[in-house]
Structures are given as structure tokens and as C-alpha cells.
Short mmCIF file of C-alpha atoms in Angstrom, two decimals:
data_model
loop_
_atom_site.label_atom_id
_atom_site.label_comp_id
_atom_site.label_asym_id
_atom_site.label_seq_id
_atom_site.Cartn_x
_atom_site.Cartn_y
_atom_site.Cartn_z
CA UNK A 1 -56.21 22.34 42.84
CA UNK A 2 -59.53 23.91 44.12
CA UNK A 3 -60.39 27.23 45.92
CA UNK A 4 -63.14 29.16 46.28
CA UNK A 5 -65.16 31.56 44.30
CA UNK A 6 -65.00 34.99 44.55
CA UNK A 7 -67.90 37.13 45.99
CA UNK A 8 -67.79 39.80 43.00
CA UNK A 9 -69.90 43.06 44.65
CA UNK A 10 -73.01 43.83 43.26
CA UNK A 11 -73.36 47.19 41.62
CA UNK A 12 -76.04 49.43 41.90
CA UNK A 13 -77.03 49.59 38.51
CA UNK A 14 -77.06 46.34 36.97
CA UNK A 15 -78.01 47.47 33.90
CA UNK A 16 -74.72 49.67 33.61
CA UNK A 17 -72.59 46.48 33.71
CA UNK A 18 -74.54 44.58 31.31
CA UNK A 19 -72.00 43.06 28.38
CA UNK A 20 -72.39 45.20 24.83
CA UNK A 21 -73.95 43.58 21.60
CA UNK A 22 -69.82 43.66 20.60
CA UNK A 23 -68.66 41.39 23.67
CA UNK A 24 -71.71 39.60 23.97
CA UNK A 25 -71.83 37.35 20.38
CA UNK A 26 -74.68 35.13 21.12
CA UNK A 27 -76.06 32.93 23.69
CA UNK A 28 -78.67 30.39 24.00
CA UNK A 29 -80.22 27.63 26.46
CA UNK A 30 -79.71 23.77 25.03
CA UNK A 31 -82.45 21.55 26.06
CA UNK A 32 -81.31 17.80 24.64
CA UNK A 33 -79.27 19.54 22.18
CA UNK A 34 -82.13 21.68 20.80
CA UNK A 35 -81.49 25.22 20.95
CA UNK A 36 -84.90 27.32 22.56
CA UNK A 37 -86.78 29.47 20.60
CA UNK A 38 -86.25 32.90 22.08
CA UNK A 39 -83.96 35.96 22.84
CA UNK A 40 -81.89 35.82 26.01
CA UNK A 41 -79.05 37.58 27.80
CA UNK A 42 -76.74 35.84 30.14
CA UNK A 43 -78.91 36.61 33.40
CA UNK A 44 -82.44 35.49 31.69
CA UNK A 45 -80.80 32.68 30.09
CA UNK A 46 -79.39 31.20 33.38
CA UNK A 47 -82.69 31.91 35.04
CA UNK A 48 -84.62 29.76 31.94
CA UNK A 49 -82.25 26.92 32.87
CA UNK A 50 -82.85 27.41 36.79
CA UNK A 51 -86.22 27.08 36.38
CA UNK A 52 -86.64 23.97 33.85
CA UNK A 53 -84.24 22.60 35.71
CA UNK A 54 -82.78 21.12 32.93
CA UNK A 55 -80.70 22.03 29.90
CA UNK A 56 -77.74 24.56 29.67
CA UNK A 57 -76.47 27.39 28.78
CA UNK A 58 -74.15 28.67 26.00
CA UNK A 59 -72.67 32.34 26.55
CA UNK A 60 -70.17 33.02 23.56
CA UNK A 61 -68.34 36.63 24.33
CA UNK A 62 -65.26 38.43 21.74
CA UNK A 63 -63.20 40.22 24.04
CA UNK A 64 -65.14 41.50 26.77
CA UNK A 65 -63.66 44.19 29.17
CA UNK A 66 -63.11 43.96 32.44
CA UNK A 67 -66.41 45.29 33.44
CA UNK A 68 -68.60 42.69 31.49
CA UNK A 69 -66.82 40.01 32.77
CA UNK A 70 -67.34 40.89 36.34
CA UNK A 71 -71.43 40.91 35.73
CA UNK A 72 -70.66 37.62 33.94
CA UNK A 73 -69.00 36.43 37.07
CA UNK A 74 -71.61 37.75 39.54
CA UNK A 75 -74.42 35.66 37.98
CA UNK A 76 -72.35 32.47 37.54
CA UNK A 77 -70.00 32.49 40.28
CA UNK A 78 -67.12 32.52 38.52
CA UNK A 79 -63.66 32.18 40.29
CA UNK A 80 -61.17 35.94 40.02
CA UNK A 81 -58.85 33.65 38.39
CA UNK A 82 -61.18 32.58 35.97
CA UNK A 83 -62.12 36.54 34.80
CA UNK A 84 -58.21 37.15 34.79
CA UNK A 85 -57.68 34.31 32.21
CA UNK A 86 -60.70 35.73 30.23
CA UNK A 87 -59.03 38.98 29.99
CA UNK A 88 -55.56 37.83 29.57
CA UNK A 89 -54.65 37.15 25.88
CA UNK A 90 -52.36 34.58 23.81
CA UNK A 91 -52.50 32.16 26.75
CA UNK A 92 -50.97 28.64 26.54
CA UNK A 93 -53.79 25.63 26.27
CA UNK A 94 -54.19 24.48 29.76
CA UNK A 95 -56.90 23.59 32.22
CA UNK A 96 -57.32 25.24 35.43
CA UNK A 97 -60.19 23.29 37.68
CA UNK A 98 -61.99 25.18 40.53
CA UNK A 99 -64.82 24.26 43.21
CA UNK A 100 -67.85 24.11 40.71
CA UNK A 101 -66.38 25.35 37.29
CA UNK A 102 -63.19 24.58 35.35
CA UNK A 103 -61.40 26.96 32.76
CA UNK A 104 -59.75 25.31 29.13
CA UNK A 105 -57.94 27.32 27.11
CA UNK A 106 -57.05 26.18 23.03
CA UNK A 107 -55.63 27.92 20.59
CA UNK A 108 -56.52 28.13 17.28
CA UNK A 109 -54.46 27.94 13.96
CA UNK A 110 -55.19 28.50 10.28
CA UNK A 111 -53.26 28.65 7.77
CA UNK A 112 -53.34 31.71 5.03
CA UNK A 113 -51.93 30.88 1.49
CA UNK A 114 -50.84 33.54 -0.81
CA UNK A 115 -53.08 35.68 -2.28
CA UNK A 116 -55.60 35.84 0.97
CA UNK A 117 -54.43 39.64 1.06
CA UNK A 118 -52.66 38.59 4.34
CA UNK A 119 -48.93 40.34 5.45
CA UNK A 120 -46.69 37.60 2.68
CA UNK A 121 -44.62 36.82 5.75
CA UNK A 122 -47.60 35.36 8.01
CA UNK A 123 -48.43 32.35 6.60
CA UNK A 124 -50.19 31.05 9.79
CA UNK A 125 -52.64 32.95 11.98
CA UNK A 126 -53.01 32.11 15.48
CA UNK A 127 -56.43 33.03 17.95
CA UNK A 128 -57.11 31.70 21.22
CA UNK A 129 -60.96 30.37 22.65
CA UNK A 130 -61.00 29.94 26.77
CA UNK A 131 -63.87 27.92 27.73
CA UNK A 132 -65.75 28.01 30.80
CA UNK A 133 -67.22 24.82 31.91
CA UNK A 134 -69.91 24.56 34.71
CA UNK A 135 -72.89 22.51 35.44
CA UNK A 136 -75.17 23.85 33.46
CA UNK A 137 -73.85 26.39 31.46
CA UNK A 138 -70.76 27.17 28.57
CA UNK A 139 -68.92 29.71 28.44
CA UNK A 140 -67.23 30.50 25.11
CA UNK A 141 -64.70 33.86 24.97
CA UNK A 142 -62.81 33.91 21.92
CA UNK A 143 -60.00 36.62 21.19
CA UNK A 144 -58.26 36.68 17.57
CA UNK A 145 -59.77 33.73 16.46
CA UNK A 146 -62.21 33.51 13.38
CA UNK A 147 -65.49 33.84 14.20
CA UNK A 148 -66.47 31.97 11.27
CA UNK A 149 -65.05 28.76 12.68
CA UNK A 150 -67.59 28.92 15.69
CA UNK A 151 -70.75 30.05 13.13
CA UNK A 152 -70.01 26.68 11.42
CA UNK A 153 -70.15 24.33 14.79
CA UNK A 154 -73.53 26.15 15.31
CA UNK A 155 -74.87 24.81 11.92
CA UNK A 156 -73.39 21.83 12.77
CA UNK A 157 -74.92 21.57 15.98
CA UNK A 158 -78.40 22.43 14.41
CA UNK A 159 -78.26 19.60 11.79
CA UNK A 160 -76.46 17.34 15.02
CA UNK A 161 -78.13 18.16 17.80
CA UNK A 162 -77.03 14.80 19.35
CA UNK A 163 -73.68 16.53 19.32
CA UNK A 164 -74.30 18.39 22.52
CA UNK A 165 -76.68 15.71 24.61
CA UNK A 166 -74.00 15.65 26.87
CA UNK A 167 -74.42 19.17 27.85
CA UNK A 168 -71.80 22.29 28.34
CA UNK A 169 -68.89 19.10 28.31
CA UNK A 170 -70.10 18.33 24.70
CA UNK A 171 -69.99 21.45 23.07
CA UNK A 172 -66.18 21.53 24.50
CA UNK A 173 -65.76 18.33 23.12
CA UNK A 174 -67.26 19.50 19.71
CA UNK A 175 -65.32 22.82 19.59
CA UNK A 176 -62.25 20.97 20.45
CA UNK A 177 -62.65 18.48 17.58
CA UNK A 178 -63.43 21.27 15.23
CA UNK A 179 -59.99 23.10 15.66
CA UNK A 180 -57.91 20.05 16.17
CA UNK A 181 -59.24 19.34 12.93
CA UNK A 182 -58.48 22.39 11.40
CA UNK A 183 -54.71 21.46 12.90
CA UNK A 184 -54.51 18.66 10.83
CA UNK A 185 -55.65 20.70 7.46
CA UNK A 186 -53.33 23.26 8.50
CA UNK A 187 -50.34 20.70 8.18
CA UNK A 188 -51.43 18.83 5.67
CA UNK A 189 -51.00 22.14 3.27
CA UNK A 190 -48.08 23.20 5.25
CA UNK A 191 -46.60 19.70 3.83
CA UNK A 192 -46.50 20.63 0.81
CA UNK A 193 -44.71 23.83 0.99
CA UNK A 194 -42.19 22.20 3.00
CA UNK A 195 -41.78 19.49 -0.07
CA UNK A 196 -41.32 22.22 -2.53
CA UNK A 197 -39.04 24.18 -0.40
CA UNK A 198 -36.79 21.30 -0.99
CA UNK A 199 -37.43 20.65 -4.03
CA UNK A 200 -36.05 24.20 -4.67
CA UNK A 201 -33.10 23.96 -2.80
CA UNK A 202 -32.25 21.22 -4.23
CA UNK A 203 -32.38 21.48 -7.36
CA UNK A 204 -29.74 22.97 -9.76
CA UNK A 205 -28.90 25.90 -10.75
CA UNK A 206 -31.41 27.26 -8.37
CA UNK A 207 -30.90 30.21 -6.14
CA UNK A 208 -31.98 29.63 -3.17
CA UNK A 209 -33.92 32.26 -1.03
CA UNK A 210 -33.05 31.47 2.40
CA UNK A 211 -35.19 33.96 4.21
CA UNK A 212 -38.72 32.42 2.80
CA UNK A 213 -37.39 29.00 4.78
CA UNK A 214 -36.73 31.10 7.80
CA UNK A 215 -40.06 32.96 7.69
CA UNK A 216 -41.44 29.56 7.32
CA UNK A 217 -39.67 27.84 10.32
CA UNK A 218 -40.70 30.98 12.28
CA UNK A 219 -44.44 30.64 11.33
CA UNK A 220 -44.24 26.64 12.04
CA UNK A 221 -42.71 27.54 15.80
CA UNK A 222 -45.68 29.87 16.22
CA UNK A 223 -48.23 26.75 15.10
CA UNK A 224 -45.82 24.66 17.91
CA UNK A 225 -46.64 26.83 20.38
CA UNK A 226 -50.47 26.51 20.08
CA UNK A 227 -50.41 23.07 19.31
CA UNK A 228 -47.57 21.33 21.73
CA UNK A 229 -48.71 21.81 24.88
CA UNK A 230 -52.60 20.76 24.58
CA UNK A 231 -51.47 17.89 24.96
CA UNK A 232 -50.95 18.12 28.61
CA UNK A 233 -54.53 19.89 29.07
CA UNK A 234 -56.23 16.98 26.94
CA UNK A 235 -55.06 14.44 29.27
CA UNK A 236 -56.15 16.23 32.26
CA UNK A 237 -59.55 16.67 30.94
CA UNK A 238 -59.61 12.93 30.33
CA UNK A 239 -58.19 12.49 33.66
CA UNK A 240 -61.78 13.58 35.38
CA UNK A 241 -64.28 12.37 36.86
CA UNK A 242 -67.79 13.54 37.77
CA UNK A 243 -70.81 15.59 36.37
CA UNK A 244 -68.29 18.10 34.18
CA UNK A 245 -66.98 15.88 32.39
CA UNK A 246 -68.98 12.75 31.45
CA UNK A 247 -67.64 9.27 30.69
CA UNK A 248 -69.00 9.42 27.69
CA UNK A 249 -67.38 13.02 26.43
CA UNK A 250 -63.75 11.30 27.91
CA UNK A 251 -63.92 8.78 25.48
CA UNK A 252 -64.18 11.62 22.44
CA UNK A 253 -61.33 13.50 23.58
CA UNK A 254 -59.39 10.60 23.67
CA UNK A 255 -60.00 10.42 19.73
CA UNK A 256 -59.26 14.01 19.67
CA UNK A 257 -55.98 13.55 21.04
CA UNK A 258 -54.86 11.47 18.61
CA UNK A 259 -55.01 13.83 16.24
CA UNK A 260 -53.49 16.44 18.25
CA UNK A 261 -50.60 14.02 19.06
CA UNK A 262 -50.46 13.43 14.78
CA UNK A 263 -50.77 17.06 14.27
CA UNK A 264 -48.01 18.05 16.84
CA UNK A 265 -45.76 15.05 15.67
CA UNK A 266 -45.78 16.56 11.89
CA UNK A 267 -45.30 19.89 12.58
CA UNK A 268 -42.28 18.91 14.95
CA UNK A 269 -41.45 16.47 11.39
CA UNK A 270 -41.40 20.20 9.73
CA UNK A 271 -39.39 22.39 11.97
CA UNK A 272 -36.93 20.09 11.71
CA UNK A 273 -36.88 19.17 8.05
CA UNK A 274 -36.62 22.86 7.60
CA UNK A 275 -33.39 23.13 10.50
CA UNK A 276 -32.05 20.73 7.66
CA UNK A 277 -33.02 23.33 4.45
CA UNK A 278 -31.55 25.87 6.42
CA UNK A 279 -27.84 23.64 7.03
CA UNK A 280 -28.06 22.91 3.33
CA UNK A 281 -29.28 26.35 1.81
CA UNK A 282 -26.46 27.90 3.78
CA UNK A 283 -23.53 25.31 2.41
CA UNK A 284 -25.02 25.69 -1.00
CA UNK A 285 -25.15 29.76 -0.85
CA UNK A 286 -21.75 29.26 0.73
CA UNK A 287 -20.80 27.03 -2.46
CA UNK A 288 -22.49 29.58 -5.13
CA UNK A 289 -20.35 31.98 -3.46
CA UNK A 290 -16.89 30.04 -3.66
CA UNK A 291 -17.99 29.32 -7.28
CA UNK A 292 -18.46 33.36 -8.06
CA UNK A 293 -15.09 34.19 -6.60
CA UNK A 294 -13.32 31.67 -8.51
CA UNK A 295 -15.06 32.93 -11.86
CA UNK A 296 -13.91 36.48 -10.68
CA UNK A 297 -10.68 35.51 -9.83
CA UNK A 298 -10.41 34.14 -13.60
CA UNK A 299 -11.12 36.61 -15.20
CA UNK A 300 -8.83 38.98 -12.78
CA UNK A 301 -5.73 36.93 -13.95
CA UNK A 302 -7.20 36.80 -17.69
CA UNK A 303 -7.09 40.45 -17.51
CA UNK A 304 -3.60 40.70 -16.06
CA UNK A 305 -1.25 39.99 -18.72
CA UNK A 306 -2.58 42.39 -21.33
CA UNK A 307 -2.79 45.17 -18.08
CA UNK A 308 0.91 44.47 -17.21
CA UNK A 309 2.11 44.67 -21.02
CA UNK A 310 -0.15 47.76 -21.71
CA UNK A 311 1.51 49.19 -18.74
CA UNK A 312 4.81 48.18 -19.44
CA UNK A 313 5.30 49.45 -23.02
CA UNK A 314 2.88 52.70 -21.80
CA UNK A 315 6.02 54.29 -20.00
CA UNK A 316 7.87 57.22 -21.19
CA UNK A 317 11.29 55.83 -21.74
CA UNK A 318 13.25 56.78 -24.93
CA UNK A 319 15.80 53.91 -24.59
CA UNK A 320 13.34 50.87 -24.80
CA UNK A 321 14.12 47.54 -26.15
CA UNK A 322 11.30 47.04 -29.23
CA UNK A 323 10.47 50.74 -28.75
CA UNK A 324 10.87 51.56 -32.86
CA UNK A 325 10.03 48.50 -34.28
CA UNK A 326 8.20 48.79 -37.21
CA UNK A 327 5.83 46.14 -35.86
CA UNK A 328 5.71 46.44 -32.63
CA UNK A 329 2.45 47.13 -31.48
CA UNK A 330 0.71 44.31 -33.80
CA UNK A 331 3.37 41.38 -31.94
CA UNK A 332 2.46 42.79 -28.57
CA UNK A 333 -1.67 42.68 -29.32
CA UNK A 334 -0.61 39.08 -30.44
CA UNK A 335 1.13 38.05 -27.68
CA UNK A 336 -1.84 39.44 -25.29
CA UNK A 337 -4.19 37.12 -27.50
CA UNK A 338 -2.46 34.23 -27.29
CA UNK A 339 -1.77 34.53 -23.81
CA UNK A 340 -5.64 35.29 -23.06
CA UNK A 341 -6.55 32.65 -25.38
CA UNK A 342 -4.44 30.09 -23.26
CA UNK A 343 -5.74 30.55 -19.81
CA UNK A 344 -9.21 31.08 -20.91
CA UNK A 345 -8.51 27.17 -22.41
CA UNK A 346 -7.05 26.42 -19.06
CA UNK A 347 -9.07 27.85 -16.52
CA UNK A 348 -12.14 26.39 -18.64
CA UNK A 349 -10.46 23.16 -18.12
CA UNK A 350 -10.33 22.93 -14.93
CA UNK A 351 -13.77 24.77 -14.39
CA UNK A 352 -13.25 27.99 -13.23
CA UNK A 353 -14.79 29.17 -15.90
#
């Protein structure tokens, strides 16, 4: 569905709505995949392209305000719904497509092992990247996600350049691959905690702690989340046709939804091998806990028969049969023996003990 882009007013003072150094990360103009030489903004950087007529350019923002992204908008005609979705945060992955631009939003995921000096109950950290597609230009607005990740597809880009020939539909392609990939190194390490998880439940004797398999399952629904439904966006990217999305870029993203489709298939493999951990954690606490009542229960009637003869030759009663015998107290203190002695020998036979 198209519609129409909206005429954003233009303020008086244009420098007053410029985006700040913190929105405004980088951005450069791409001729055949070489970045220019050169400083530029996102006004003189659009006008460089305008007037070489060709190349593009590549605007990468953190999260801008709602001021910056109306200047942004101005100069590239950017739809209202398009600087809603920039300012909106932890967004499903979708693709929205207006007259002359289209919006794709991905999330990324990475996992943290222990010792990262991360919160021990988030194993997986979560960001999300919207992409602005047009013509001639990229626009890149990330919000929680690691900066690093996008540094790295700039070196890569500089010792690639052939990356990018396609032009703004490229570098989506190449970001896209990027955190797809880092999907599939996210659950190749989650695989292995899930393996020892069950390992430890498992195995005997073991007590198992059931909340680090919930805090896992919850972290793996989180990774879900991102993952599941860019699936649905992928395909309607490869769905296009026209001079945003090349023929050539549609054949990449059909690679790099096979490894989304692998990625969201395992960690679908996980949340339910760990619905399973939970079931069996649970019967074996439940188990542990039927065994610890039984060994309790033991050693209650154990302690029973020397309580009831203690307290039966502990009342006050002159006329008591055995009262004055001379030995008395040593039969009773054998009696309790070899009554203790006896059900400690049975209830060790038939493993209550």
C-alpha cells in the first residue's frame, strides 16, 4: 500500500533543526561502492549526489528526537509514517512501502555469556535498526543495538566495496546478512547451554535449578520475537520489483532467508526442548521431594517407639508394673535398641532409608 508524502513545514532557522553529533553517527555519499573523500551532513550530502547524479547516500542516526527527524524528512521527503516508525522503539521486523521510499525494520540479537558483566539473568540482548530505503540514499537509525556491529560492515565495505554496487538496496542487503548471521552464532552457543541444561537434569543425584531453565526459555522467547516474524518482511522484499530493489540484491536475500528460516527453526527446536526440561525438572523435584518425606517419615516412626516408652514409664504412678525392678531401666534401653535396630534394617530394605 502507497500514499503520499508528507509536506513537513520548513522552519525558519534551519540550522536550529539540524541533527546533533549524538543522533547523527556518520554519513557518507557511495559512488560504485567507494566512499568520497570529504565531510558531509545529510543536506550537503544529498546535494553531492543531486549533482553527480550518481551514487548514494548513507545517513546512519542513534536515536534521533523528534525534531531531527523532521529536518531529515524535509530534505528527503520522507512519509509521517516513516518518522513515526523512526521514533517508535522495539518494533516488530516488517516492511512498510510508500510512493518513492520504503521502511524495513530488523532486530538485532546477541548473545552475552557469563562473565560479560551483563544482569546474570539476560543472557540475550535485543536492539532494533529501521532502514530507510530510497533511490539514492540509506537511511540507517539504530536504537539499542551495538554500534560495533555496524563499525564492522563499514570495514567490510571498505575492503568490499563491490558489496554496495547495487546502491542503498545493497547495503540493506549487507546489513541484513550481517545480523542474520550473528542469529545463527547466537544459536549455535545457545545450543550448547541447552545440551548441558539436560545434561544436568538428567543426571543423578543432581539438583536441579529450575529457575535458570525458565530464565533461559524466557530469554529464547525474547530471541523468537526478533527473529520469527522477518520472515514475512524478507519475502516481501523479495517480492519487489523495480529500481529499490534490484534483481540482483533479490537473489541475496533469498540466501539470507535461509538462514533466517535455520535460525528461527532452532530456536523454535530450543523453546521447546526446554518446555520438555521444564515437564521433567518439575516430576523430578516432585520425586526428590516424595523421596525426602519418606526419609522423614522414617526416621519419625524410628523415633517413636523409644518416645512412647520414655513417655510411658516417665509418669508418676506408684503402682506400676516393672516400676522397682532392679533392672529395669537397662531392659527398657534394650528393648528401644532392638526395636530401632529393626526398622532401621527394614525401612533400609525397602529404601526409605
Amino acid at each position: 500500500m502507497s500514499s503520499s508524502p508528507r509536506q513537513v513545514p520548513r522552519p525558519n532557522r534551519r540550522k536550529a533543526i539540524q541533527p546533533s553529533p549524538d543522533a547523527m553517527r556518520d554519513c557518507g555519499v557511495y559512488v560504485d561502492g567507494h566512499r568520497l573523500e570529504g565531510t558531509f551532513d545529510h543536506r550537503s550530502a544529498l546535494e553531492e549526489v543531486r549533482n553527480r547524479g550518481e551514487g548514494f547516500v548513507w545517513l546512519s542516526l542513534s536515536r534521533p528526537d523528534e525534531v531531527q527527524m523532521d529536518a531529515i524528512a524535509e530534505e528527503y521527503g520522507l512519509h509521517e509514517l516513516t518518522v513515526e516508525d523512526a521514533l517508535t522503539h522495539r518494533q516488530r521486523p516488517k516492511v512498510e512501502i510508500h510512493d518513492d521510499h520504503l521502511v524495513f525494520v530488523i532486530r538485532s540479537v546477541h548473545y552475552m555469556p557469563e562473565g560479560t558483566g551483563w544482569d546474570e539473568n539476560e543472557k540475550i540482548s535485543t536492539g532494533q535498526l529501521l532502514m530507510v530505503l530510497g533511490r539514492n540514499y540509506i537511511i540507517t537509525i539504530r536504537m539499542g543495538m551495538d554500534r560495533a556491529r555496524l563499525s564492522l560492515l563499514g570495514e567490510r565495505v571498505a575492503e568490499e566495496p563491490e558489496l554496495i554496487q547495487p546502491g542503498p538496496a545493497g547495503v540493506l542487503w549487507a546489513i541484513t546478512d550481517l545480523m542474520v548471521d550473528d542469529y545463527l552464532r547466537t544459536v549455535q552457543q545457545l545450543e550448547d547451554l541447552v545440551e548441558d541444561m539436560e545434561d544436568e537434569v538428567f543426571e543423578p543425584g543432581y539438583v536441579t535449578d529450575i529457575e535458570d531453565i525458565y530464565i533461559l526459555k524466557r530469554e529464547i522467547l525474547e530471541m523468537r520475537h526478533a527473529i520469527d516474524p522477518l520472515t514475512t518482511a524478507l519475502r516481501t522484499l523479495m517480492g519487489m520489483r523495480g529500481q529499490l530493489m534490484p534483481k540482483a540484491v533479490r537473489r541475496y536475500l533469498q540466501d539470507v532467508l535461509d538462514h533466517q528460516l535455520v535460525a528461527a527453526d532452532m530456536a523454535q527446536g530450543f523453546d521447546e526442548r526446554l518446555s520438555a526440561l521444564i515437564d521433567a525438572a518439575a516430576v523430578k523435584i516432585q520425586l526428590q521431594q516424595n523421596t525426602d518425606m519418606r526419609t522423614i517419615s522414617a526416621y519419625a516412626a524410628i523415633l517413636a517407639v523409644p518416645t512412647a516408652l520414655a513417655g510411658i514409664y516417665g509418669m508418676n504412678f506408684d503402682n506400676m508394673p516393672e516400676l522397682h525392678w532392679e533392672y529395669g531401666y537397662f531392659i527398657v534401653l534394650g528393648v528401644m535398641a532392638v526395636v530401632v535396630a529393626f526398622l532401621v534394617w527394614l525401612l533400609r530394605r525397602n529404601k526409605w532409608l
